[in-house]
Amino acid sequence: MADQFDSPVDVEADEQGLSGLAQMAVAVGIAVFTLAMLNAHALGAWADGLEPGARTARISAVAHGLADQAATHGLDGPRAALKQQWDRVKAARWPDQASGNQDQR
């Protein structure tokens, strides 16, 4: 009975290309890469908050290197512009707090 089912859509038996799982893996890989490059400064800040140690030093070096590369290629431009605008608003609304937080990313 199941062999006699006629689909209203023509489906080829041997499709060329990636399977559904492979397509999902590629999409997730692209998303991870994009987020890592656009949020490299956040990875550096996360690495700075880890417990000190040899492994943490390596993680921090890689994270800050990635952040430097992202800045070199201009990928941190939107975040930097938004932070600059936020600092202006903060300085206008809370002048006593804005001067102490200039060094934070």
Short mmCIF file of N, CA and C in Angstrom, two decimals:
data_model
loop_
_atom_site.label_atom_id
_atom_site.label_comp_id
_atom_site.label_asym_id
_atom_site.label_seq_id
_atom_site.Cartn_x
_atom_site.Cartn_y
_atom_site.Cartn_z
N MET A 1 0.82 -1.18 0.00
CA MET A 1 0.00 0.00 0.00
C MET A 1 0.86 1.25 0.00
N ALA A 2 1.94 1.27 0.82
CA ALA A 2 2.80 2.44 0.88
C ALA A 2 3.56 2.63 -0.43
N ASP A 3 3.78 1.55 -1.18
CA ASP A 3 4.51 1.67 -2.44
C ASP A 3 3.69 2.37 -3.51
N GLN A 4 2.39 2.41 -3.34
CA GLN A 4 1.52 2.98 -4.36
C GLN A 4 1.18 4.45 -4.10
N PHE A 5 1.83 5.06 -3.13
CA PHE A 5 1.56 6.46 -2.81
C PHE A 5 2.12 7.35 -3.91
N ASP A 6 1.30 8.19 -4.45
CA ASP A 6 1.73 9.14 -5.47
C ASP A 6 1.83 10.52 -4.84
N SER A 7 2.99 11.09 -4.91
CA SER A 7 3.21 12.41 -4.35
C SER A 7 2.79 13.47 -5.35
N PRO A 8 2.14 14.53 -4.88
CA PRO A 8 1.79 15.61 -5.80
C PRO A 8 3.02 16.41 -6.23
N VAL A 9 4.14 16.20 -5.57
CA VAL A 9 5.38 16.89 -5.90
C VAL A 9 6.37 15.87 -6.43
N ASP A 10 7.02 16.18 -7.54
CA ASP A 10 8.02 15.27 -8.08
C ASP A 10 9.29 15.34 -7.23
N VAL A 11 9.66 14.21 -6.66
CA VAL A 11 10.85 14.11 -5.83
C VAL A 11 11.78 13.12 -6.49
N GLU A 12 13.00 13.58 -6.77
CA GLU A 12 13.98 12.69 -7.39
C GLU A 12 14.54 11.74 -6.36
N ALA A 13 14.86 10.54 -6.78
CA ALA A 13 15.32 9.52 -5.86
C ALA A 13 16.72 9.81 -5.34
N ASP A 14 17.62 10.27 -6.18
CA ASP A 14 18.98 10.52 -5.72
C ASP A 14 19.31 12.00 -5.92
N GLU A 15 19.11 12.75 -4.85
CA GLU A 15 19.36 14.18 -4.89
C GLU A 15 20.85 14.46 -4.82
N GLN A 16 21.28 15.47 -5.53
CA GLN A 16 22.67 15.90 -5.47
C GLN A 16 22.79 17.02 -4.45
N GLY A 17 23.92 17.08 -3.77
CA GLY A 17 24.12 18.15 -2.81
C GLY A 17 24.23 17.63 -1.39
N LEU A 18 24.15 18.55 -0.45
CA LEU A 18 24.31 18.22 0.96
C LEU A 18 23.02 17.67 1.55
N SER A 19 23.17 16.79 2.50
CA SER A 19 22.00 16.29 3.22
C SER A 19 21.50 17.38 4.17
N GLY A 20 20.36 17.16 4.76
CA GLY A 20 19.80 18.14 5.69
C GLY A 20 20.71 18.39 6.87
N LEU A 21 21.32 17.34 7.40
CA LEU A 21 22.23 17.49 8.54
C LEU A 21 23.47 18.27 8.15
N ALA A 22 23.99 18.02 6.97
CA ALA A 22 25.17 18.75 6.52
C ALA A 22 24.84 20.22 6.27
N GLN A 23 23.66 20.51 5.73
CA GLN A 23 23.25 21.89 5.52
C GLN A 23 23.13 22.62 6.86
N MET A 24 22.59 21.94 7.86
CA MET A 24 22.46 22.55 9.18
C MET A 24 23.84 22.79 9.78
N ALA A 25 24.76 21.84 9.62
CA ALA A 25 26.11 22.01 10.16
C ALA A 25 26.83 23.19 9.51
N VAL A 26 26.66 23.35 8.21
CA VAL A 26 27.26 24.49 7.51
C VAL A 26 26.66 25.80 8.01
N ALA A 27 25.34 25.84 8.17
CA ALA A 27 24.68 27.06 8.64
C ALA A 27 25.12 27.42 10.05
N VAL A 28 25.23 26.44 10.92
CA VAL A 28 25.68 26.69 12.30
C VAL A 28 27.14 27.14 12.30
N GLY A 29 27.96 26.53 11.46
CA GLY A 29 29.36 26.93 11.37
C GLY A 29 29.53 28.36 10.91
N ILE A 30 28.75 28.77 9.91
CA ILE A 30 28.80 30.15 9.43
C ILE A 30 28.33 31.11 10.52
N ALA A 31 27.27 30.74 11.23
CA ALA A 31 26.75 31.59 12.30
C ALA A 31 27.77 31.74 13.43
N VAL A 32 28.42 30.65 13.81
CA VAL A 32 29.42 30.70 14.88
C VAL A 32 30.59 31.59 14.47
N PHE A 33 31.06 31.43 13.23
CA PHE A 33 32.18 32.24 12.75
C PHE A 33 31.80 33.72 12.73
N THR A 34 30.62 34.02 12.21
CA THR A 34 30.17 35.41 12.12
C THR A 34 30.04 36.03 13.51
N LEU A 35 29.41 35.32 14.43
CA LEU A 35 29.27 35.84 15.79
C LEU A 35 30.62 35.99 16.48
N ALA A 36 31.53 35.05 16.25
CA ALA A 36 32.85 35.15 16.88
C ALA A 36 33.61 36.36 16.36
N MET A 37 33.50 36.66 15.07
CA MET A 37 34.21 37.81 14.53
C MET A 37 33.56 39.13 14.93
N LEU A 38 32.24 39.17 14.98
CA LEU A 38 31.57 40.42 15.32
C LEU A 38 31.53 40.67 16.83
N ASN A 39 31.76 39.64 17.63
CA ASN A 39 31.75 39.79 19.09
C ASN A 39 33.08 39.39 19.70
N ALA A 40 34.16 39.61 18.97
CA ALA A 40 35.48 39.19 19.45
C ALA A 40 35.86 39.92 20.73
N HIS A 41 35.44 41.17 20.88
CA HIS A 41 35.73 41.91 22.12
C HIS A 41 35.08 41.23 23.32
N ALA A 42 33.91 40.66 23.13
CA ALA A 42 33.22 39.97 24.23
C ALA A 42 33.97 38.70 24.62
N LEU A 43 34.57 38.02 23.64
CA LEU A 43 35.37 36.84 23.96
C LEU A 43 36.58 37.23 24.81
N GLY A 44 37.19 38.37 24.47
CA GLY A 44 38.32 38.86 25.26
C GLY A 44 37.92 39.20 26.68
N ALA A 45 36.77 39.84 26.83
CA ALA A 45 36.28 40.19 28.17
C ALA A 45 35.95 38.92 28.96
N TRP A 46 35.38 37.92 28.29
CA TRP A 46 35.08 36.66 28.96
C TRP A 46 36.37 35.98 29.42
N ALA A 47 37.38 35.99 28.55
CA ALA A 47 38.65 35.34 28.89
C ALA A 47 39.32 36.04 30.08
N ASP A 48 39.16 37.36 30.18
CA ASP A 48 39.74 38.09 31.31
C ASP A 48 39.08 37.72 32.63
N GLY A 49 37.86 37.24 32.59
CA GLY A 49 37.15 36.89 33.81
C GLY A 49 37.39 35.47 34.29
N LEU A 50 38.14 34.68 33.54
CA LEU A 50 38.41 33.29 33.94
C LEU A 50 39.45 33.23 35.06
N GLU A 51 39.49 32.10 35.74
CA GLU A 51 40.49 31.89 36.80
C GLU A 51 41.89 31.92 36.19
N PRO A 52 42.85 32.55 36.84
CA PRO A 52 44.22 32.59 36.31
C PRO A 52 44.82 31.20 36.21
N GLY A 53 45.59 30.98 35.17
CA GLY A 53 46.27 29.71 34.97
C GLY A 53 46.89 29.65 33.59
N ALA A 54 47.60 28.56 33.32
CA ALA A 54 48.28 28.41 32.03
C ALA A 54 47.28 28.31 30.89
N ARG A 55 46.23 27.54 31.07
CA ARG A 55 45.22 27.38 30.03
C ARG A 55 44.48 28.70 29.81
N THR A 56 44.20 29.42 30.88
CA THR A 56 43.51 30.70 30.76
C THR A 56 44.36 31.72 30.02
N ALA A 57 45.67 31.70 30.26
CA ALA A 57 46.56 32.62 29.55
C ALA A 57 46.52 32.36 28.05
N ARG A 58 46.48 31.11 27.66
CA ARG A 58 46.41 30.76 26.23
C ARG A 58 45.06 31.19 25.66
N ILE A 59 43.97 30.94 26.37
CA ILE A 59 42.63 31.33 25.91
C ILE A 59 42.57 32.85 25.77
N SER A 60 43.11 33.56 26.73
CA SER A 60 43.09 35.02 26.70
C SER A 60 43.90 35.55 25.52
N ALA A 61 45.05 34.94 25.27
CA ALA A 61 45.88 35.39 24.14
C ALA A 61 45.16 35.19 22.81
N VAL A 62 44.52 34.04 22.65
CA VAL A 62 43.78 33.77 21.41
C VAL A 62 42.59 34.72 21.28
N ALA A 63 41.86 34.92 22.36
CA ALA A 63 40.68 35.79 22.32
C ALA A 63 41.06 37.23 22.01
N HIS A 64 42.11 37.73 22.63
CA HIS A 64 42.54 39.11 22.37
C HIS A 64 43.16 39.24 20.99
N GLY A 65 43.82 38.18 20.51
CA GLY A 65 44.33 38.19 19.14
C GLY A 65 43.20 38.26 18.13
N LEU A 66 42.15 37.51 18.39
CA LEU A 66 40.98 37.55 17.51
C LEU A 66 40.32 38.93 17.54
N ALA A 67 40.25 39.53 18.72
CA ALA A 67 39.67 40.87 18.83
C ALA A 67 40.52 41.89 18.08
N ASP A 68 41.84 41.75 18.15
CA ASP A 68 42.72 42.66 17.41
C ASP A 68 42.56 42.49 15.90
N GLN A 69 42.43 41.25 15.44
CA GLN A 69 42.22 41.00 14.02
C GLN A 69 40.89 41.57 13.56
N ALA A 70 39.86 41.40 14.35
CA ALA A 70 38.55 41.94 14.00
C ALA A 70 38.61 43.46 13.92
N ALA A 71 39.32 44.09 14.84
CA ALA A 71 39.46 45.55 14.82
C ALA A 71 40.28 46.00 13.61
N THR A 72 41.31 45.23 13.25
CA THR A 72 42.14 45.56 12.09
C THR A 72 41.32 45.55 10.81
N HIS A 73 40.40 44.61 10.71
CA HIS A 73 39.55 44.49 9.51
C HIS A 73 38.30 45.35 9.58
N GLY A 74 38.13 46.10 10.65
CA GLY A 74 36.98 47.00 10.77
C GLY A 74 35.69 46.34 11.18
N LEU A 75 35.75 45.11 11.69
CA LEU A 75 34.53 44.40 12.06
C LEU A 75 33.95 44.88 13.39
N ASP A 76 34.72 45.64 14.15
CA ASP A 76 34.20 46.16 15.42
C ASP A 76 33.64 47.57 15.27
N GLY A 77 33.54 48.07 14.06
CA GLY A 77 33.05 49.42 13.81
C GLY A 77 31.65 49.68 14.34
N PRO A 78 30.66 48.83 14.04
CA PRO A 78 29.32 49.08 14.57
C PRO A 78 29.26 49.08 16.10
N ARG A 79 29.97 48.17 16.73
CA ARG A 79 29.99 48.13 18.19
C ARG A 79 30.67 49.36 18.76
N ALA A 80 31.76 49.78 18.14
CA ALA A 80 32.48 50.96 18.62
C ALA A 80 31.64 52.23 18.47
N ALA A 81 30.92 52.33 17.35
CA ALA A 81 30.06 53.51 17.14
C ALA A 81 28.93 53.54 18.15
N LEU A 82 28.33 52.40 18.41
CA LEU A 82 27.25 52.32 19.39
C LEU A 82 27.76 52.65 20.79
N LYS A 83 28.95 52.14 21.13
CA LYS A 83 29.53 52.44 22.45
C LYS A 83 29.85 53.92 22.58
N GLN A 84 30.34 54.53 21.50
CA GLN A 84 30.65 55.95 21.53
C GLN A 84 29.38 56.77 21.77
N GLN A 85 28.30 56.40 21.11
CA GLN A 85 27.03 57.10 21.32
C GLN A 85 26.54 56.90 22.75
N TRP A 86 26.66 55.68 23.26
CA TRP A 86 26.23 55.40 24.63
C TRP A 86 27.05 56.21 25.63
N ASP A 87 28.36 56.33 25.38
CA ASP A 87 29.21 57.12 26.28
C ASP A 87 28.79 58.58 26.28
N ARG A 88 28.38 59.11 25.14
CA ARG A 88 27.90 60.49 25.07
C ARG A 88 26.61 60.66 25.89
N VAL A 89 25.70 59.72 25.74
CA VAL A 89 24.44 59.79 26.50
C VAL A 89 24.73 59.67 27.99
N LYS A 90 25.60 58.75 28.34
CA LYS A 90 25.95 58.55 29.74
C LYS A 90 26.60 59.80 30.33
N ALA A 91 27.48 60.44 29.56
CA ALA A 91 28.14 61.66 30.04
C ALA A 91 27.14 62.79 30.21
N ALA A 92 26.13 62.84 29.35
CA ALA A 92 25.13 63.90 29.45
C ALA A 92 24.18 63.67 30.63
N ARG A 93 23.80 62.41 30.85
CA ARG A 93 22.81 62.13 31.90
C ARG A 93 23.44 61.92 33.27
N TRP A 94 24.61 61.29 33.31
CA TRP A 94 25.27 60.98 34.58
C TRP A 94 26.73 61.41 34.49
N PRO A 95 27.01 62.68 34.58
CA PRO A 95 28.39 63.15 34.37
C PRO A 95 29.39 62.60 35.38
N ASP A 96 28.98 62.34 36.60
CA ASP A 96 29.92 61.82 37.60
C ASP A 96 30.28 60.36 37.34
N GLN A 97 29.43 59.57 36.70
CA GLN A 97 29.71 58.16 36.42
C GLN A 97 30.45 57.97 35.11
N ALA A 98 30.24 58.85 34.15
CA ALA A 98 30.82 58.67 32.82
C ALA A 98 32.34 58.78 32.85
N SER A 99 32.90 59.63 33.69
CA SER A 99 34.34 59.82 33.68
C SER A 99 35.09 58.61 34.22
N GLY A 100 34.51 57.85 35.12
CA GLY A 100 35.18 56.70 35.69
C GLY A 100 35.12 55.45 34.84
N ASN A 101 34.25 55.38 33.85
CA ASN A 101 34.06 54.17 33.06
C ASN A 101 34.58 54.29 31.63
N GLN A 102 35.45 55.21 31.35
CA GLN A 102 35.93 55.41 29.99
C GLN A 102 36.78 54.27 29.49
N ASP A 103 37.46 53.55 30.38
CA ASP A 103 38.38 52.50 29.95
C ASP A 103 37.70 51.17 29.70
N GLN A 104 36.47 51.00 30.10
CA GLN A 104 35.77 49.74 29.90
C GLN A 104 35.36 49.59 28.46
N ARG A 105 35.32 48.33 27.99
CA ARG A 105 34.88 48.06 26.62
C ARG A 105 33.47 47.66 26.60
#
